[in-house]
PDB file of C-alpha atoms and ligand atoms in Angstrom:
ATOM      1  CA  UNK A   1       0.000   0.000   0.000  1.00  0.00           C
ATOM      2  CA  UNK A   2       1.323   3.492  -0.882  1.00  0.00           C
ATOM      3  CA  UNK A   3       2.147   5.775   2.075  1.00  0.00           C
ATOM      4  CA  UNK A   4      -0.518   8.273   1.003  1.00  0.00           C
ATOM      5  CA  UNK A   5      -3.160   5.502   0.904  1.00  0.00           C
ATOM      6  CA  UNK A   6      -2.109   4.339   4.364  1.00  0.00           C
ATOM      7  CA  UNK A   7      -2.344   7.912   5.622  1.00  0.00           C
ATOM      8  CA  UNK A   8      -5.811   8.376   4.099  1.00  0.00           C
ATOM      9  CA  UNK A   9      -6.950   5.183   5.870  1.00  0.00           C
ATOM     10  CA  UNK A  10      -5.600   6.469   9.208  1.00  0.00           C
ATOM     11  CA  UNK A  11      -7.643   9.666   8.807  1.00  0.00           C
ATOM     12  CA  UNK A  12     -10.733   7.685   7.801  1.00  0.00           C
ATOM     13  CA  UNK A  13     -10.439   5.623  10.996  1.00  0.00           C
ATOM     14  CA  UNK A  14     -10.547   8.831  13.061  1.00  0.00           C
ATOM     15  CA  UNK A  15      -6.848   9.564  13.638  1.00  0.00           C
ATOM     16  CA  UNK A  16      -6.102  13.236  14.237  1.00  0.00           C
ATOM     17  CA  UNK A  17      -2.508  14.414  13.751  1.00  0.00           C
ATOM     18  CA  UNK A  18      -1.238  17.584  15.397  1.00  0.00           C
ATOM     19  CA  UNK A  19       2.227  18.949  14.792  1.00  0.00           C
ATOM     20  CA  UNK A  20       4.093  22.188  15.509  1.00  0.00           C
ATOM     21  CA  UNK A  21       7.131  23.635  13.763  1.00  0.00           C
ATOM     22  CA  UNK A  22       9.322  26.625  14.370  1.00  0.00           C
ATOM     23  CA  UNK A  23       9.873  28.501  11.108  1.00  0.00           C
ATOM     24  CA  UNK A  24      13.031  30.645  11.165  1.00  0.00           C
ATOM     25  CA  UNK A  25      13.461  34.020   9.436  1.00  0.00           C
ATOM     26  CA  UNK A  26      16.384  34.686   7.112  1.00  0.00           C
ATOM     27  CA  UNK A  27      18.772  37.551   6.646  1.00  0.00           C
ATOM     28  CA  UNK A  28      20.855  38.204   3.535  1.00  0.00           C
ATOM     29  CA  UNK A  29      24.570  38.511   4.210  1.00  0.00           C
ATOM     30  CA  UNK A  30      25.024  39.346   0.537  1.00  0.00           C
ATOM     31  CA  UNK A  31      22.466  40.272  -2.094  1.00  0.00           C
ATOM     32  CA  UNK A  32      23.288  41.255  -5.646  1.00  0.00           C
ATOM     33  CA  UNK A  33      20.754  41.598  -8.444  1.00  0.00           C
ATOM     34  CA  UNK A  34      22.575  40.086 -11.398  1.00  0.00           C
ATOM     35  CA  UNK A  35      20.033  40.710 -14.151  1.00  0.00           C
ATOM     36  CA  UNK A  36      16.422  40.688 -15.247  1.00  0.00           C
ATOM     37  CA  UNK A  37      14.746  38.074 -17.432  1.00  0.00           C
ATOM     38  CA  UNK A  38      12.297  38.532 -20.275  1.00  0.00           C
ATOM     39  CA  UNK A  39       9.467  37.235 -18.072  1.00  0.00           C
ATOM     40  CA  UNK A  40      10.089  40.157 -15.679  1.00  0.00           C
ATOM     41  CA  UNK A  41      11.742  38.094 -12.929  1.00  0.00           C
ATOM     42  CA  UNK A  42      15.139  39.184 -11.635  1.00  0.00           C
ATOM     43  CA  UNK A  43      18.116  36.930 -11.111  1.00  0.00           C
ATOM     44  CA  UNK A  44      20.124  37.252  -7.933  1.00  0.00           C
ATOM     45  CA  UNK A  45      23.269  36.042  -6.234  1.00  0.00           C
ATOM     46  CA  UNK A  46      22.799  35.939  -2.500  1.00  0.00           C
ATOM     47  CA  UNK A  47      23.927  34.425   0.764  1.00  0.00           C
ATOM     48  CA  UNK A  48      20.953  33.629   2.939  1.00  0.00           C
ATOM     49  CA  UNK A  49      21.356  32.795   6.597  1.00  0.00           C
ATOM     50  CA  UNK A  50      18.576  31.559   8.858  1.00  0.00           C
ATOM     51  CA  UNK A  51      18.304  33.163  12.278  1.00  0.00           C
ATOM     52  CA  UNK A  52      16.591  31.983  15.431  1.00  0.00           C
ATOM     53  CA  UNK A  53      13.732  34.470  15.128  1.00  0.00           C
ATOM     54  CA  UNK A  54      10.828  32.174  14.399  1.00  0.00           C
ATOM     55  CA  UNK A  55       7.145  32.017  13.609  1.00  0.00           C
ATOM     56  CA  UNK A  56       5.397  28.947  14.962  1.00  0.00           C
ATOM     57  CA  UNK A  57       3.000  26.942  12.810  1.00  0.00           C
ATOM     58  CA  UNK A  58       0.734  24.388  14.461  1.00  0.00           C
ATOM     59  CA  UNK A  59      -1.312  22.142  12.226  1.00  0.00           C
ATOM     60  CA  UNK A  60      -4.097  19.687  12.916  1.00  0.00           C
ATOM     61  CA  UNK A  61      -4.858  17.176  10.183  1.00  0.00           C
ATOM     62  CA  UNK A  62      -8.125  15.258  10.384  1.00  0.00           C
ATOM     63  CA  UNK A  63     -10.815  13.536   8.342  1.00  0.00           C
ATOM     64  CA  UNK A  64     -12.808  15.889   6.097  1.00  0.00           C
ATOM     65  CA  UNK A  65     -12.067  18.774   3.774  1.00  0.00           C
ATOM     66  CA  UNK A  66     -11.109  22.429   3.877  1.00  0.00           C
ATOM     67  CA  UNK A  67      -8.261  24.571   5.147  1.00  0.00           C
ATOM     68  CA  UNK A  68      -8.582  27.096   7.955  1.00  0.00           C
ATOM     69  CA  UNK A  69      -5.956  29.529   9.228  1.00  0.00           C
ATOM     70  CA  UNK A  70      -5.918  31.460  12.482  1.00  0.00           C
ATOM     71  CA  UNK A  71      -3.188  33.841  13.593  1.00  0.00           C
ATOM     72  CA  UNK A  72      -2.218  36.133  16.438  1.00  0.00           C
ATOM     73  CA  UNK A  73      -1.548  38.762  13.731  1.00  0.00           C
ATOM     74  CA  UNK A  74      -4.819  40.185  12.484  1.00  0.00           C
ATOM     75  CA  UNK A  75      -3.220  41.786   9.419  1.00  0.00           C
ATOM     76  CA  UNK A  76      -2.285  38.374   8.016  1.00  0.00           C
ATOM     77  CA  UNK A  77      -4.539  37.024   5.255  1.00  0.00           C
ATOM     78  CA  UNK A  78      -6.238  33.833   6.423  1.00  0.00           C
ATOM     79  CA  UNK A  79      -7.580  32.530   3.102  1.00  0.00           C
ATOM     80  CA  UNK A  80      -5.993  31.589  -0.201  1.00  0.00           C
ATOM     81  CA  UNK A  81      -3.761  34.665  -0.068  1.00  0.00           C
ATOM     82  CA  UNK A  82      -1.834  33.144   2.812  1.00  0.00           C
ATOM     83  CA  UNK A  83       1.150  31.221   1.485  1.00  0.00           C
ATOM     84  CA  UNK A  84       0.506  28.497   4.091  1.00  0.00           C
ATOM     85  CA  UNK A  85      -2.942  27.899   2.623  1.00  0.00           C
ATOM     86  CA  UNK A  86      -1.456  27.452  -0.834  1.00  0.00           C
ATOM     87  CA  UNK A  87       1.338  25.224   0.502  1.00  0.00           C
ATOM     88  CA  UNK A  88      -1.166  22.909   2.200  1.00  0.00           C
ATOM     89  CA  UNK A  89      -3.428  22.816  -0.843  1.00  0.00           C
ATOM     90  CA  UNK A  90      -0.517  22.062  -3.191  1.00  0.00           C
ATOM     91  CA  UNK A  91       0.816  19.289  -0.974  1.00  0.00           C
ATOM     92  CA  UNK A  92      -2.562  17.580  -0.590  1.00  0.00           C
ATOM     93  CA  UNK A  93      -3.131  17.720  -4.361  1.00  0.00           C
ATOM     94  CA  UNK A  94       0.344  16.400  -5.135  1.00  0.00           C
ATOM     95  CA  UNK A  95      -0.032  13.575  -2.611  1.00  0.00           C
ATOM     96  CA  UNK A  96      -3.585  12.765  -3.751  1.00  0.00           C
ATOM     97  CA  UNK A  97      -5.019  13.115  -0.241  1.00  0.00           C
ATOM     98  CA  UNK A  98      -8.241  14.607   1.084  1.00  0.00           C
ATOM     99  CA  UNK A  99      -7.981  16.032   4.586  1.00  0.00           C
ATOM    100  CA  UNK A 100      -9.167  18.821   6.819  1.00  0.00           C
ATOM    101  CA  UNK A 101      -6.312  21.131   7.770  1.00  0.00           C
ATOM    102  CA  UNK A 102      -6.525  23.639  10.604  1.00  0.00           C
ATOM    103  CA  UNK A 103      -3.530  25.890  11.126  1.00  0.00           C
ATOM    104  CA  UNK A 104      -2.484  28.379  13.762  1.00  0.00           C
ATOM    105  CA  UNK A 105       0.300  30.747  12.678  1.00  0.00           C
ATOM    106  CA  UNK A 106       1.973  32.552  15.544  1.00  0.00           C
ATOM    107  CA  UNK A 107       3.778  35.433  13.839  1.00  0.00           C
ATOM    108  CA  UNK A 108       6.917  36.964  15.309  1.00  0.00           C
ATOM    109  CA  UNK A 109       8.744  37.652  12.047  1.00  0.00           C
ATOM    110  CA  UNK A 110       7.832  41.138  10.785  1.00  0.00           C
ATOM    111  CA  UNK A 111       5.645  41.018   7.664  1.00  0.00           C
ATOM    112  CA  UNK A 112       6.913  42.429   4.337  1.00  0.00           C
ATOM    113  CA  UNK A 113      10.252  43.188   5.950  1.00  0.00           C
ATOM    114  CA  UNK A 114      12.720  41.262   3.773  1.00  0.00           C
ATOM    115  CA  UNK A 115      12.960  38.303   6.170  1.00  0.00           C
ATOM    116  CA  UNK A 116      11.042  35.676   4.172  1.00  0.00           C
ATOM    117  CA  UNK A 117       8.290  35.361   6.790  1.00  0.00           C
ATOM    118  CA  UNK A 118       5.694  33.966   4.404  1.00  0.00           C
ATOM    119  CA  UNK A 119       8.199  31.679   2.674  1.00  0.00           C
ATOM    120  CA  UNK A 120       9.444  30.107   5.909  1.00  0.00           C
ATOM    121  CA  UNK A 121       5.886  29.489   7.139  1.00  0.00           C
ATOM    122  CA  UNK A 122       5.031  27.839   3.820  1.00  0.00           C
ATOM    123  CA  UNK A 123       8.162  25.665   4.038  1.00  0.00           C
ATOM    124  CA  UNK A 124       7.085  24.713   7.582  1.00  0.00           C
ATOM    125  CA  UNK A 125       3.694  23.606   6.271  1.00  0.00           C
ATOM    126  CA  UNK A 126       5.338  21.444   3.584  1.00  0.00           C
ATOM    127  CA  UNK A 127       7.627  19.879   6.218  1.00  0.00           C
ATOM    128  CA  UNK A 128       4.804  19.119   8.649  1.00  0.00           C
ATOM    129  CA  UNK A 129       2.706  17.542   5.916  1.00  0.00           C
ATOM    130  CA  UNK A 130       5.585  15.563   4.497  1.00  0.00           C
ATOM    131  CA  UNK A 131       6.582  14.260   7.907  1.00  0.00           C
ATOM    132  CA  UNK A 132       3.007  13.110   8.473  1.00  0.00           C
ATOM    133  CA  UNK A 133       2.222  11.780   5.009  1.00  0.00           C
ATOM    134  CA  UNK A 134       5.657  11.018   3.501  1.00  0.00           C
ATOM    135  CA  UNK A 135       4.255  10.904  -0.019  1.00  0.00           C
ATOM    136  CA  UNK A 136       6.826  13.014  -1.887  1.00  0.00           C
ATOM    137  CA  UNK A 137      10.540  12.704  -2.521  1.00  0.00           C
ATOM    138  CA  UNK A 138      13.031  15.562  -2.094  1.00  0.00           C
ATOM    139  CA  UNK A 139      12.857  16.654  -5.750  1.00  0.00           C
ATOM    140  CA  UNK A 140       9.061  16.735  -5.723  1.00  0.00           C
ATOM    141  CA  UNK A 141       9.065  18.743  -2.502  1.00  0.00           C
ATOM    142  CA  UNK A 142      11.621  21.187  -3.931  1.00  0.00           C
ATOM    143  CA  UNK A 143       9.498  21.712  -6.999  1.00  0.00           C
ATOM    144  CA  UNK A 144       6.377  22.396  -4.886  1.00  0.00           C
ATOM    145  CA  UNK A 145       8.440  24.812  -2.809  1.00  0.00           C
ATOM    146  CA  UNK A 146       9.627  26.721  -5.871  1.00  0.00           C
ATOM    147  CA  UNK A 147       6.102  27.038  -7.223  1.00  0.00           C
ATOM    148  CA  UNK A 148       5.218  28.840  -3.964  1.00  0.00           C
ATOM    149  CA  UNK A 149       8.088  31.327  -4.159  1.00  0.00           C
ATOM    150  CA  UNK A 150      11.779  31.692  -4.949  1.00  0.00           C
ATOM    151  CA  UNK A 151      12.824  31.757  -1.250  1.00  0.00           C
ATOM    152  CA  UNK A 152      10.803  28.689  -0.236  1.00  0.00           C
ATOM    153  CA  UNK A 153      13.353  26.022  -1.388  1.00  0.00           C
ATOM    154  CA  UNK A 154      16.032  27.663   0.786  1.00  0.00           C
ATOM    155  CA  UNK A 155      13.626  27.780   3.736  1.00  0.00           C
ATOM    156  CA  UNK A 156      12.858  24.101   3.219  1.00  0.00           C
ATOM    157  CA  UNK A 157      16.372  22.698   3.193  1.00  0.00           C
ATOM    158  CA  UNK A 158      19.275  24.711   4.564  1.00  0.00           C
ATOM    159  CA  UNK A 159      20.364  26.941   7.419  1.00  0.00           C
ATOM    160  CA  UNK A 160      22.735  28.914   5.161  1.00  0.00           C
ATOM    161  CA  UNK A 161      23.206  28.843   1.431  1.00  0.00           C
ATOM    162  CA  UNK A 162      24.414  30.659  -1.650  1.00  0.00           C
ATOM    163  CA  UNK A 163      21.250  31.239  -3.677  1.00  0.00           C
ATOM    164  CA  UNK A 164      21.386  31.950  -7.389  1.00  0.00           C
ATOM    165  CA  UNK A 165      19.026  32.299 -10.353  1.00  0.00           C
ATOM    166  CA  UNK A 166      15.678  33.384  -8.846  1.00  0.00           C
ATOM    167  CA  UNK A 167      16.972  32.240  -5.442  1.00  0.00           C
ATOM    168  CA  UNK A 168      16.150  28.569  -5.916  1.00  0.00           C
ATOM    169  CA  UNK A 169      19.585  27.315  -7.079  1.00  0.00           C
ATOM    170  CA  UNK A 170      21.194  26.450  -3.782  1.00  0.00           C
ATOM    171  CA  UNK A 171      24.841  25.711  -3.163  1.00  0.00           C
ATOM    172  CA  UNK A 172      26.807  25.089  -0.002  1.00  0.00           C
ATOM    173  CA  UNK A 173      28.243  27.868   2.098  1.00  0.00           C
ATOM    174  CA  UNK A 174      29.338  27.687   5.713  1.00  0.00           C
ATOM    175  CA  UNK A 175      26.884  29.581   7.910  1.00  0.00           C
ATOM    176  CA  UNK A 176      27.700  32.398  10.334  1.00  0.00           C
ATOM    177  CA  UNK A 177      29.858  31.341  13.246  1.00  0.00           C
ATOM    178  CA  UNK A 178      28.754  32.115  16.818  1.00  0.00           C
ATOM    179  CA  UNK A 179      27.654  35.742  17.153  1.00  0.00           C
ATOM    180  CA  UNK A 180      24.745  37.876  18.314  1.00  0.00           C
ATOM    181  CA  UNK A 181      22.329  39.357  15.822  1.00  0.00           C
ATOM    182  CA  UNK A 182      20.056  42.319  16.414  1.00  0.00           C
ATOM    183  CA  UNK A 183      17.264  42.804  13.882  1.00  0.00           C
ATOM    184  CA  UNK A 184      15.292  46.031  13.864  1.00  0.00           C
ATOM    185  CA  UNK A 185      12.543  47.568  11.807  1.00  0.00           C
ATOM    186  CA  UNK A 186      10.869  50.913  12.050  1.00  0.00           C
ATOM    187  CA  UNK A 187       7.245  50.258  13.057  1.00  0.00           C
ATOM    188  CA  UNK A 188       5.815  52.462  10.332  1.00  0.00           C
ATOM    189  CA  UNK A 189       7.919  51.238   7.408  1.00  0.00           C
ATOM    190  CA  UNK A 190       7.347  48.388   4.981  1.00  0.00           C
ATOM    191  CA  UNK A 191       8.697  47.830   1.468  1.00  0.00           C
ATOM    192  CA  UNK A 192       7.066  46.118  -1.492  1.00  0.00           C
ATOM    193  CA  UNK A 193       9.638  43.750  -3.016  1.00  0.00           C
ATOM    194  CA  UNK A 194       8.113  44.393  -6.470  1.00  0.00           C
ATOM    195  CA  UNK A 195       8.601  48.162  -6.163  1.00  0.00           C
ATOM    196  CA  UNK A 196      12.144  47.693  -4.907  1.00  0.00           C
ATOM    197  CA  UNK A 197      13.058  45.606  -7.978  1.00  0.00           C
ATOM    198  CA  UNK A 198      11.465  48.226 -10.238  1.00  0.00           C
ATOM    199  CA  UNK A 199      13.771  50.846  -8.736  1.00  0.00           C
ATOM    200  CA  UNK A 200      16.813  48.583  -9.173  1.00  0.00           C
ATOM    201  CA  UNK A 201      15.989  48.411 -12.911  1.00  0.00           C
ATOM    202  CA  UNK A 202      16.821  52.076 -13.289  1.00  0.00           C
ATOM    203  CA  UNK A 203      20.211  51.774 -11.553  1.00  0.00           C
ATOM    204  CA  UNK A 204      23.452  51.615 -13.476  1.00  0.00           C
ATOM    205  CA  UNK A 205      25.992  49.285 -11.829  1.00  0.00           C
ATOM    206  CA  UNK A 206      28.376  46.383 -12.380  1.00  0.00           C
ATOM    207  CA  UNK A 207      27.318  43.324 -10.341  1.00  0.00           C
ATOM    208  CA  UNK A 208      29.635  42.280  -7.518  1.00  0.00           C
ATOM    209  CA  UNK A 209      30.526  38.603  -6.929  1.00  0.00           C
ATOM    210  CA  UNK A 210      29.564  36.633  -3.833  1.00  0.00           C
ATOM    211  CA  UNK A 211      33.008  34.977  -3.694  1.00  0.00           C
ATOM    212  CA  UNK A 212      34.668  37.141  -1.010  1.00  0.00           C
ATOM    213  CA  UNK A 213      31.736  36.760   1.381  1.00  0.00           C
ATOM    214  CA  UNK A 214      31.719  32.988   0.840  1.00  0.00           C
ATOM    215  CA  UNK A 215      35.459  32.821   1.615  1.00  0.00           C
ATOM    216  CA  UNK A 216      35.068  34.946   4.759  1.00  0.00           C
ATOM    217  CA  UNK A 217      32.308  32.621   5.979  1.00  0.00           C
ATOM    218  CA  UNK A 218      34.425  29.569   5.206  1.00  0.00           C
ATOM    219  CA  UNK A 219      37.243  30.977   7.366  1.00  0.00           C
ATOM    220  CA  UNK A 220      34.846  32.168  10.077  1.00  0.00           C
ATOM    221  CA  UNK A 221      36.461  35.594   9.622  1.00  0.00           C
ATOM    222  CA  UNK A 222      33.870  38.118  10.834  1.00  0.00           C
ATOM    223  CA  UNK A 223      35.988  41.168  10.057  1.00  0.00           C
ATOM    224  CA  UNK A 224      36.538  40.169   6.417  1.00  0.00           C
ATOM    225  CA  UNK A 225      32.846  39.281   6.249  1.00  0.00           C
ATOM    226  CA  UNK A 226      31.874  42.745   7.449  1.00  0.00           C
ATOM    227  CA  UNK A 227      33.956  44.450   4.746  1.00  0.00           C
ATOM    228  CA  UNK A 228      32.569  42.271   1.933  1.00  0.00           C
ATOM    229  CA  UNK A 229      28.852  42.179   2.829  1.00  0.00           C
ATOM    230  CA  UNK A 230      26.614  44.134   0.474  1.00  0.00           C
ATOM    231  CA  UNK A 231      22.973  44.486  -0.469  1.00  0.00           C
ATOM    232  CA  UNK A 232      22.122  46.150  -3.796  1.00  0.00           C
ATOM    233  CA  UNK A 233      18.672  47.153  -2.472  1.00  0.00           C
ATOM    234  CA  UNK A 234      20.330  49.581  -0.078  1.00  0.00           C
ATOM    235  CA  UNK A 235      21.201  51.738  -3.115  1.00  0.00           C
ATOM    236  CA  UNK A 236      17.513  52.378  -3.758  1.00  0.00           C
ATOM    237  CA  UNK A 237      15.945  52.082  -0.287  1.00  0.00           C
ATOM    238  CA  UNK A 238      18.399  54.062   1.871  1.00  0.00           C
ATOM    239  CA  UNK A 239      17.848  57.375   0.025  1.00  0.00           C
ATOM    240  CA  UNK A 240      14.060  56.956   0.308  1.00  0.00           C
ATOM    241  CA  UNK A 241      13.777  55.670   3.860  1.00  0.00           C
ATOM    242  CA  UNK A 242      15.925  57.674   6.283  1.00  0.00           C
ATOM    243  CA  UNK A 243      14.688  55.491   9.185  1.00  0.00           C
ATOM    244  CA  UNK A 244      16.594  52.532   7.680  1.00  0.00           C
ATOM    245  CA  UNK A 245      19.859  54.515   7.711  1.00  0.00           C
ATOM    246  CA  UNK A 246      19.241  55.646  11.308  1.00  0.00           C
ATOM    247  CA  UNK A 247      18.849  52.026  12.473  1.00  0.00           C
ATOM    248  CA  UNK A 248      22.013  51.048  10.620  1.00  0.00           C
ATOM    249  CA  UNK A 249      23.996  53.871  12.206  1.00  0.00           C
ATOM    250  CA  UNK A 250      22.643  53.011  15.671  1.00  0.00           C
ATOM    251  CA  UNK A 251      23.702  49.366  15.322  1.00  0.00           C
ATOM    252  CA  UNK A 252      27.198  50.372  14.166  1.00  0.00           C
ATOM    253  CA  UNK A 253      27.583  53.007  16.895  1.00  0.00           C
ATOM    254  CA  UNK A 254      26.800  50.309  19.498  1.00  0.00           C
ATOM    255  CA  UNK A 255      29.656  48.126  18.227  1.00  0.00           C
ATOM    256  CA  UNK A 256      28.138  45.981  15.460  1.00  0.00           C
ATOM    257  CA  UNK A 257      30.937  44.608  13.284  1.00  0.00           C
ATOM    258  CA  UNK A 258      28.512  44.922  10.360  1.00  0.00           C
ATOM    259  CA  UNK A 259      25.005  46.264   9.833  1.00  0.00           C
ATOM    260  CA  UNK A 260      22.970  45.911   6.670  1.00  0.00           C
ATOM    261  CA  UNK A 261      19.433  45.887   5.342  1.00  0.00           C
ATOM    262  CA  UNK A 262      17.967  42.412   4.815  1.00  0.00           C
ATOM    263  CA  UNK A 263      16.389  41.520   1.456  1.00  0.00           C
ATOM    264  CA  UNK A 264      14.473  44.430  -0.025  1.00  0.00           C
ATOM    265  CA  UNK A 265      14.106  45.863   3.468  1.00  0.00           C
ATOM    266  CA  UNK A 266      13.165  47.697   5.490  1.00  0.00           C
ATOM    267  CA  UNK A 267      14.474  45.490   8.316  1.00  0.00           C
ATOM    268  CA  UNK A 268      18.125  45.944   9.228  1.00  0.00           C
ATOM    269  CA  UNK A 269      20.372  43.542  11.094  1.00  0.00           C
ATOM    270  CA  UNK A 270      23.588  44.045  13.021  1.00  0.00           C
ATOM    271  CA  UNK A 271      26.158  41.350  13.770  1.00  0.00           C
ATOM    272  CA  UNK A 272      27.854  41.586  17.156  1.00  0.00           C
ATOM    273  CA  UNK A 273      30.668  39.653  18.803  1.00  0.00           C
ATOM    274  CA  UNK A 274      29.809  41.110  22.207  1.00  0.00           C
ATOM    275  CA  UNK A 275      26.504  40.193  23.819  1.00  0.00           C
ATOM    276  CA  UNK A 276      26.607  43.376  25.933  1.00  0.00           C
ATOM    277  CA  UNK A 277      26.938  45.564  22.833  1.00  0.00           C
ATOM    278  CA  UNK A 278      24.051  43.725  21.201  1.00  0.00           C
ATOM    279  CA  UNK A 279      21.863  44.286  24.271  1.00  0.00           C
ATOM    280  CA  UNK A 280      22.766  47.978  24.286  1.00  0.00           C
ATOM    281  CA  UNK A 281      21.764  48.289  20.612  1.00  0.00           C
ATOM    282  CA  UNK A 282      18.527  46.419  21.260  1.00  0.00           C
ATOM    283  CA  UNK A 283      17.598  48.659  24.182  1.00  0.00           C
ATOM    284  CA  UNK A 284      18.479  51.861  22.323  1.00  0.00           C
ATOM    285  CA  UNK A 285      16.439  50.872  19.267  1.00  0.00           C
ATOM    286  CA  UNK A 286      13.486  49.923  21.463  1.00  0.00           C
ATOM    287  CA  UNK A 287      13.536  53.452  22.824  1.00  0.00           C
ATOM    288  CA  UNK A 288      13.350  54.674  19.207  1.00  0.00           C
ATOM    289  CA  UNK A 289      10.070  52.779  18.837  1.00  0.00           C
ATOM    290  CA  UNK A 290      11.372  50.058  16.513  1.00  0.00           C
ATOM    291  CA  UNK A 291      10.427  46.377  16.442  1.00  0.00           C
ATOM    292  CA  UNK A 292      13.667  44.845  17.761  1.00  0.00           C
ATOM    293  CA  UNK A 293      14.801  41.246  18.217  1.00  0.00           C
ATOM    294  CA  UNK A 294      18.061  39.946  19.572  1.00  0.00           C
ATOM    295  CA  UNK A 295      18.894  36.500  18.318  1.00  0.00           C
ATOM    296  CA  UNK A 296      21.568  34.130  16.983  1.00  0.00           C
ATOM    297  CA  UNK A 297      22.256  32.231  13.764  1.00  0.00           C
ATOM    298  CA  UNK A 298      19.973  29.207  13.307  1.00  0.00           C
ATOM    299  CA  UNK A 299      21.920  25.951  13.092  1.00  0.00           C
TER     300      UNK A 299
HETATM  301  P1  ATP B   1      10.843  38.043   1.225  1.00  0.00           P
HETATM  302  O1  ATP B   1      11.934  38.362   2.187  1.00  0.00           O
HETATM  303  O2  ATP B   1      10.746  36.572   0.853  1.00  0.00           O
HETATM  304  O3  ATP B   1      10.755  38.984   0.056  1.00  0.00           O
HETATM  305  P2  ATP B   1       9.090  39.396   3.004  1.00  0.00           P
HETATM  306  O4  ATP B   1       9.619  39.050   4.359  1.00  0.00           O
HETATM  307  O5  ATP B   1       9.505  40.727   2.474  1.00  0.00           O
HETATM  308  O6  ATP B   1       9.465  38.245   2.004  1.00  0.00           O
HETATM  309  P3  ATP B   1       6.519  38.418   3.794  1.00  0.00           P
HETATM  310  O7  ATP B   1       6.575  38.664   5.269  1.00  0.00           O
HETATM  311  O8  ATP B   1       6.661  37.024   3.341  1.00  0.00           O
HETATM  312  O9  ATP B   1       7.534  39.368   3.026  1.00  0.00           O
HETATM  313  O10 ATP B   1       5.135  39.059   3.291  1.00  0.00           O
HETATM  314  C1  ATP B   1       4.926  39.416   1.949  1.00  0.00           C
HETATM  315  C2  ATP B   1       3.418  39.366   1.668  1.00  0.00           C
HETATM  316  O11 ATP B   1       2.977  38.014   1.774  1.00  0.00           O
HETATM  317  C3  ATP B   1       2.587  40.186   2.638  1.00  0.00           C
HETATM  318  O12 ATP B   1       1.800  41.070   1.878  1.00  0.00           O
HETATM  319  C4  ATP B   1       1.708  39.181   3.349  1.00  0.00           C
HETATM  320  O13 ATP B   1       0.384  39.647   3.514  1.00  0.00           O
HETATM  321  C5  ATP B   1       1.722  37.953   2.444  1.00  0.00           C
HETATM  322  N1  ATP B   1       1.687  36.673   3.192  1.00  0.00           N
HETATM  323  C6  ATP B   1       1.027  35.577   2.826  1.00  0.00           C
HETATM  324  N2  ATP B   1       1.207  34.594   3.722  1.00  0.00           N
HETATM  325  C7  ATP B   1       1.998  35.048   4.675  1.00  0.00           C
HETATM  326  C8  ATP B   1       2.531  34.484   5.875  1.00  0.00           C
HETATM  327  N3  ATP B   1       2.264  33.235   6.269  1.00  0.00           N
HETATM  328  N4  ATP B   1       3.358  35.250   6.617  1.00  0.00           N
HETATM  329  C9  ATP B   1       3.651  36.519   6.204  1.00  0.00           C
HETATM  330  N5  ATP B   1       3.150  37.097   5.107  1.00  0.00           N
HETATM  331  C10 ATP B   1       2.328  36.383   4.338  1.00  0.00           C
END
């Protein structure tokens, strides 16, 4: 009997499966836009690093039909517009299973902040379902992940990676060594990734290679990492959003060895060797009315 058939029988006999997963945010230690394709998508070269700032997805799978989503964040869409809804629907279709799915998404990752919040939740949904059902192989899962979004394959598989093409071509890179990370975002700011790419299109620049950052990570050399980190989106977002620059300066003035915007922003992260310095930055930014999190690399 196929695993999906066995699973369907378990549900039919009244089994109810509940599972919870922590879904970590990512930061970009390097992000270059290398080109744009005829279909309008942009190609990138990036180093993505997961951090221990997590949403929590709890799912109950039972006999029946339909997908429901609840969340502590009332701004989050709860229907088909939620990436978790689409992830669950895609998985069930691909596995050939009928089930009732009820999800609770506890959001901590800021929304539309360049930290892949939706993508990591969707990857969490795929993982929960695949652990329970076990119907798909790694390639099939990766292809489902990519159809949900370019960052989802990274969220599904690795804690750090060089990401190329649309972000889905993953290759090995050593992740950040032990350090403290402070992530901050002005409460009033958010950035549409689409708009940010549109602005990049009007920039004139020669793309930089990821190589030096990858070598610094390999050696665990934080000072060489700090001098080679870059994010092309800063060129277009920093002039428009002074609050982003203020957060960056605050992190650096508190002793961050590097501070940079993540993704298309507007969240900014600082990397600290000293826990005391990181705490000082966190407290100072809290006083400036930012969302602030102090965390570590996700292993
Ligand atoms: P990325 O870094 O991958 O560009 P982001 O962190 O900038 O993503 P998200 O937090 O994923 O952006 O949110 C982008 C949009 O996706 C928002 O408009 C949000 O309403 C929608 N969305 C759908 N599902 C989710 C989810 N589970 N969590 C967060 N946002 C979601």
